C-alpha positions as protocol buffer text, in pm:
chain_id: "A"
residue {
  index: 1
  type: MET
  ca { x: 15788 y: 6101 z: 10147 }
}
residue {
  index: 2
  type: PRO
  ca { x: 15552 y: 5960 z: 9884 }
}
residue {
  index: 3
  type: LYS
  ca { x: 15334 y: 6195 z: 9685 }
}
residue {
  index: 4
  type: MET
  ca { x: 14963 y: 6201 z: 9766 }
}
residue {
  index: 5
  type: ASP
  ca { x: 14737 y: 6091 z: 9485 }
}
residue {
  index: 6
  type: ARG
  ca { x: 14466 y: 6331 z: 9368 }
}
residue {
  index: 7
  type: GLU
  ca { x: 14174 y: 6173 z: 9556 }
}
residue {
  index: 8
  type: THR
  ca { x: 14369 y: 6151 z: 9879 }
}
residue {
  index: 9
  type: SER
  ca { x: 14468 y: 6517 z: 9846 }
}
residue {
  index: 10
  type: ILE
  ca { x: 14107 y: 6619 z: 9782 }
}
residue {
  index: 11
  type: ASP
  ca { x: 13987 y: 6421 z: 10085 }
}
residue {
  index: 12
  type: ALA
  ca { x: 14263 y: 6563 z: 10309 }
}
residue {
  index: 13
  type: SER
  ca { x: 14193 y: 6923 z: 10206 }
}
residue {
  index: 14
  type: ARG
  ca { x: 13820 y: 6868 z: 10263 }
}
residue {
  index: 15
  type: ALA
  ca { x: 13881 y: 6728 z: 10610 }
}
residue {
  index: 16
  type: LEU
  ca { x: 14114 y: 7020 z: 10694 }
}
residue {
  index: 17
  type: ALA
  ca { x: 13860 y: 7277 z: 10568 }
}
residue {
  index: 18
  type: VAL
  ca { x: 13565 y: 7125 z: 10753 }
}
residue {
  index: 19
  type: GLY
  ca { x: 13773 y: 7083 z: 11069 }
}
residue {
  index: 20
  type: SER
  ca { x: 13888 y: 7446 z: 11050 }
}
residue {
  index: 21
  type: VAL
  ca { x: 13534 y: 7576 z: 11007 }
}
residue {
  index: 22
  type: LEU
  ca { x: 13407 y: 7367 z: 11298 }
}
residue {
  index: 23
  type: ALA
  ca { x: 13701 y: 7485 z: 11513 }
}
residue {
  index: 24
  type: LEU
  ca { x: 13632 y: 7849 z: 11426 }
}
residue {
  index: 25
  type: VAL
  ca { x: 13264 y: 7806 z: 11515 }
}
residue {
  index: 26
  type: ALA
  ca { x: 13348 y: 7637 z: 11846 }
}
residue {
  index: 27
  type: LEU
  ca { x: 13610 y: 7901 z: 11928 }
}
residue {
  index: 28
  type: GLY
  ca { x: 13375 y: 8189 z: 11847 }
}
residue {
  index: 29
  type: LEU
  ca { x: 13092 y: 8049 z: 12058 }
}
residue {
  index: 30
  type: ALA
  ca { x: 13312 y: 7961 z: 12355 }
}
residue {
  index: 31
  type: TRP
  ca { x: 13493 y: 8293 z: 12336 }
}
residue {
  index: 32
  type: GLU
  ca { x: 13185 y: 8514 z: 12326 }
}
residue {
  index: 33
  type: LEU
  ca { x: 12965 y: 8309 z: 12560 }
}
residue {
  index: 34
  type: TRP
  ca { x: 13203 y: 8179 z: 12832 }
}
residue {
  index: 35
  type: TRP
  ca { x: 13576 y: 8248 z: 12807 }
}
residue {
  index: 36
  type: ALA
  ca { x: 13596 y: 8626 z: 12747 }
}
residue {
  index: 37
  type: PRO
  ca { x: 13256 y: 8778 z: 12654 }
}
residue {
  index: 38
  type: LEU
  ca { x: 13217 y: 9152 z: 12611 }
}
residue {
  index: 39
  type: ARG
  ca { x: 12947 y: 9145 z: 12882 }
}
residue {
  index: 40
  type: PRO
  ca { x: 12918 y: 8909 z: 13178 }
}
residue {
  index: 41
  type: GLY
  ca { x: 12698 y: 8613 z: 13090 }
}
residue {
  index: 42
  type: GLY
  ca { x: 12776 y: 8625 z: 12718 }
}
residue {
  index: 43
  type: SER
  ca { x: 12720 y: 8865 z: 12434 }
}
residue {
  index: 44
  type: MET
  ca { x: 12534 y: 8877 z: 12107 }
}
residue {
  index: 45
  type: LEU
  ca { x: 12872 y: 8889 z: 11935 }
}
residue {
  index: 46
  type: ALA
  ca { x: 12852 y: 8507 z: 11946 }
}
residue {
  index: 47
  type: LEU
  ca { x: 12629 y: 8541 z: 11641 }
}
residue {
  index: 48
  type: LYS
  ca { x: 12938 y: 8625 z: 11438 }
}
residue {
  index: 49
  type: VAL
  ca { x: 12985 y: 8251 z: 11381 }
}
residue {
  index: 50
  type: LEU
  ca { x: 12655 y: 8211 z: 11193 }
}
residue {
  index: 51
  type: PRO
  ca { x: 12809 y: 8290 z: 10850 }
}
residue {
  index: 52
  type: LEU
  ca { x: 13062 y: 8013 z: 10909 }
}
residue {
  index: 53
  type: THR
  ca { x: 12781 y: 7756 z: 10931 }
}
residue {
  index: 54
  type: LEU
  ca { x: 12659 y: 7838 z: 10580 }
}
residue {
  index: 55
  type: PRO
  ca { x: 12940 y: 7670 z: 10385 }
}
residue {
  index: 56
  type: LEU
  ca { x: 12943 y: 7347 z: 10588 }
}
residue {
  index: 57
  type: ALA
  ca { x: 12703 y: 7152 z: 10361 }
}
residue {
  index: 58
  type: GLY
  ca { x: 12888 y: 7260 z: 10046 }
}
residue {
  index: 59
  type: LEU
  ca { x: 13227 y: 7176 z: 10195 }
}
residue {
  index: 60
  type: LEU
  ca { x: 13106 y: 6831 z: 10294 }
}
residue {
  index: 61
  type: LYS
  ca { x: 12965 y: 6773 z: 9945 }
}
residue {
  index: 62
  type: ARG
  ca { x: 13292 y: 6896 z: 9786 }
}
residue {
  index: 63
  type: ARG
  ca { x: 13126 y: 7179 z: 9593 }
}
residue {
  index: 64
  type: LEU
  ca { x: 13405 y: 7372 z: 9429 }
}
residue {
  index: 65
  type: TYR
  ca { x: 13214 y: 7702 z: 9433 }
}
residue {
  index: 66
  type: THR
  ca { x: 13171 y: 7677 z: 9813 }
}
residue {
  index: 67
  type: TYR
  ca { x: 13546 y: 7634 z: 9862 }
}
residue {
  index: 68
  type: ARG
  ca { x: 13605 y: 7945 z: 9650 }
}
residue {
  index: 69
  type: TRP
  ca { x: 13371 y: 8177 z: 9835 }
}
residue {
  index: 70
  type: THR
  ca { x: 13466 y: 8036 z: 10175 }
}
residue {
  index: 71
  type: SER
  ca { x: 13825 y: 8130 z: 10099 }
}
residue {
  index: 72
  type: LEU
  ca { x: 13703 y: 8491 z: 10066 }
}
residue {
  index: 73
  type: LEU
  ca { x: 13468 y: 8484 z: 10367 }
}
residue {
  index: 74
  type: VAL
  ca { x: 13743 y: 8365 z: 10600 }
}
residue {
  index: 75
  type: TRP
  ca { x: 13936 y: 8691 z: 10563 }
}
residue {
  index: 76
  type: LEU
  ca { x: 13674 y: 8867 z: 10775 }
}
residue {
  index: 77
  type: TYR
  ca { x: 13758 y: 8636 z: 11066 }
}
residue {
  index: 78
  type: PHE
  ca { x: 14130 y: 8676 z: 11004 }
}
residue {
  index: 79
  type: ALA
  ca { x: 14094 y: 9054 z: 11014 }
}
residue {
  index: 80
  type: GLU
  ca { x: 13895 y: 9039 z: 11338 }
}
residue {
  index: 81
  type: GLY
  ca { x: 14156 y: 8811 z: 11492 }
}
residue {
  index: 82
  type: VAL
  ca { x: 14447 y: 9037 z: 11396 }
}
residue {
  index: 83
  type: VAL
  ca { x: 14271 y: 9356 z: 11510 }
}
residue {
  index: 84
  type: ARG
  ca { x: 14164 y: 9212 z: 11845 }
}
residue {
  index: 85
  type: ALA
  ca { x: 14502 y: 9046 z: 11899 }
}
residue {
  index: 86
  type: THR
  ca { x: 14676 y: 9381 z: 11862 }
}
residue {
  index: 87
  type: THR
  ca { x: 14426 y: 9595 z: 12057 }
}
residue {
  index: 88
  type: GLU
  ca { x: 14289 y: 9385 z: 12344 }
}
residue {
  index: 89
  type: PRO
  ca { x: 14450 y: 9251 z: 12662 }
}
residue {
  index: 90
  type: SER
  ca { x: 14486 y: 8884 z: 12752 }
}
residue {
  index: 91
  type: PRO
  ca { x: 14299 y: 8644 z: 12740 }
}
residue {
  index: 92
  type: VAL
  ca { x: 14123 y: 8796 z: 12438 }
}
residue {
  index: 93
  type: ARG
  ca { x: 14460 y: 8848 z: 12271 }
}
residue {
  index: 94
  type: TRP
  ca { x: 14531 y: 8473 z: 12275 }
}
residue {
  index: 95
  type: LEU
  ca { x: 14185 y: 8380 z: 12157 }
}
residue {
  index: 96
  type: ALA
  ca { x: 14217 y: 8630 z: 11873 }
}
residue {
  index: 97
  type: LEU
  ca { x: 14553 y: 8482 z: 11769 }
}
residue {
  index: 98
  type: VAL
  ca { x: 14401 y: 8135 z: 11759 }
}
residue {
  index: 99
  type: GLU
  ca { x: 14116 y: 8276 z: 11545 }
}
residue {
  index: 100
  type: ALA
  ca { x: 14366 y: 8429 z: 11304 }
}
residue {
  index: 101
  type: LEU
  ca { x: 14565 y: 8104 z: 11279 }
}
residue {
  index: 102
  type: LEU
  ca { x: 14252 y: 7894 z: 11223 }
}
residue {
  index: 103
  type: SER
  ca { x: 14144 y: 8138 z: 10954 }
}
residue {
  index: 104
  type: LEU
  ca { x: 14478 y: 8098 z: 10775 }
}
residue {
  index: 105
  type: LEU
  ca { x: 14445 y: 7722 z: 10803 }
}
residue {
  index: 106
  type: LEU
  ca { x: 14096 y: 7737 z: 10651 }
}
residue {
  index: 107
  type: PHE
  ca { x: 14217 y: 7957 z: 10367 }
}
residue {
  index: 108
  type: ALA
  ca { x: 14507 y: 7723 z: 10295 }
}
residue {
  index: 109
  type: ALA
  ca { x: 14276 y: 7420 z: 10297 }
}
residue {
  index: 110
  type: CYS
  ca { x: 14033 y: 7587 z: 10054 }
}
residue {
  index: 111
  type: ALA
  ca { x: 14315 y: 7698 z: 9824 }
}
residue {
  index: 112
  type: TRP
  ca { x: 14466 y: 7347 z: 9832 }
}
residue {
  index: 113
  type: HIS
  ca { x: 14128 y: 7190 z: 9754 }
}
residue {
  index: 114
  type: VAL
  ca { x: 14051 y: 7425 z: 9462 }
}
residue {
  index: 115
  type: ARG
  ca { x: 14400 y: 7390 z: 9316 }
}
residue {
  index: 116
  type: THR
  ca { x: 14387 y: 7011 z: 9336 }
}
residue {
  index: 117
  type: ARG
  ca { x: 14042 y: 6990 z: 9183 }
}
residue {
  index: 118
  type: LEU
  ca { x: 14127 y: 7224 z: 8893 }
}
residue {
  index: 119
  type: ARG
  ca { x: 14453 y: 7047 z: 8814 }
}
residue {
  index: 120
  type: PRO
  ca { x: 14397 y: 6788 z: 8539 }
}
residue {
  index: 121
  type: PRO
  ca { x: 14431 y: 6428 z: 8655 }
}
residue {
  index: 122
  type: ALA
  ca { x: 14765 y: 6265 z: 8585 }
}
residue {
  index: 123
  type: PRO
  ca { x: 14760 y: 6026 z: 8292 }
}
residue {
  index: 124
  type: SER
  ca { x: 14723 y: 5664 z: 8387 }
}
residue {
  index: 125
  type: ALA
  ca { x: 15029 y: 5439 z: 8349 }
}
residue {
  index: 126
  type: PHE
  ca { x: 14809 y: 5190 z: 8167 }
}
residue {
  index: 127
  type: ALA
  ca { x: 14646 y: 5436 z: 7925 }
}
residue {
  index: 128
  type: SER
  ca { x: 14712 y: 5364 z: 7562 }
}
């Protein structure tokens, strides 16, 4: 398998991070409003996805600082997913497991992006 060049790696990690954030927002809204809300008709717990919307602009603009703090923010969603997956019955258990997995995916994408951006570019074959 050929190695990815630096720009391709940055673009791929950005796409994975943005996709993970959007998936977490969609999951959180659907979960708390329709699929398994705490109260019939939806609950205010759907507002838990609001902090996830904050980093979207920075992730799209490839702001390194945004990737760093998003990699810390995502652990709150991972913790909620793990706690609810181990304490609640189905279908909440399965939704919580998906939340935990998406959180891990987002963390990995942010770490990949930061690591790639901080690594010095490889020297050009034509450099003198």
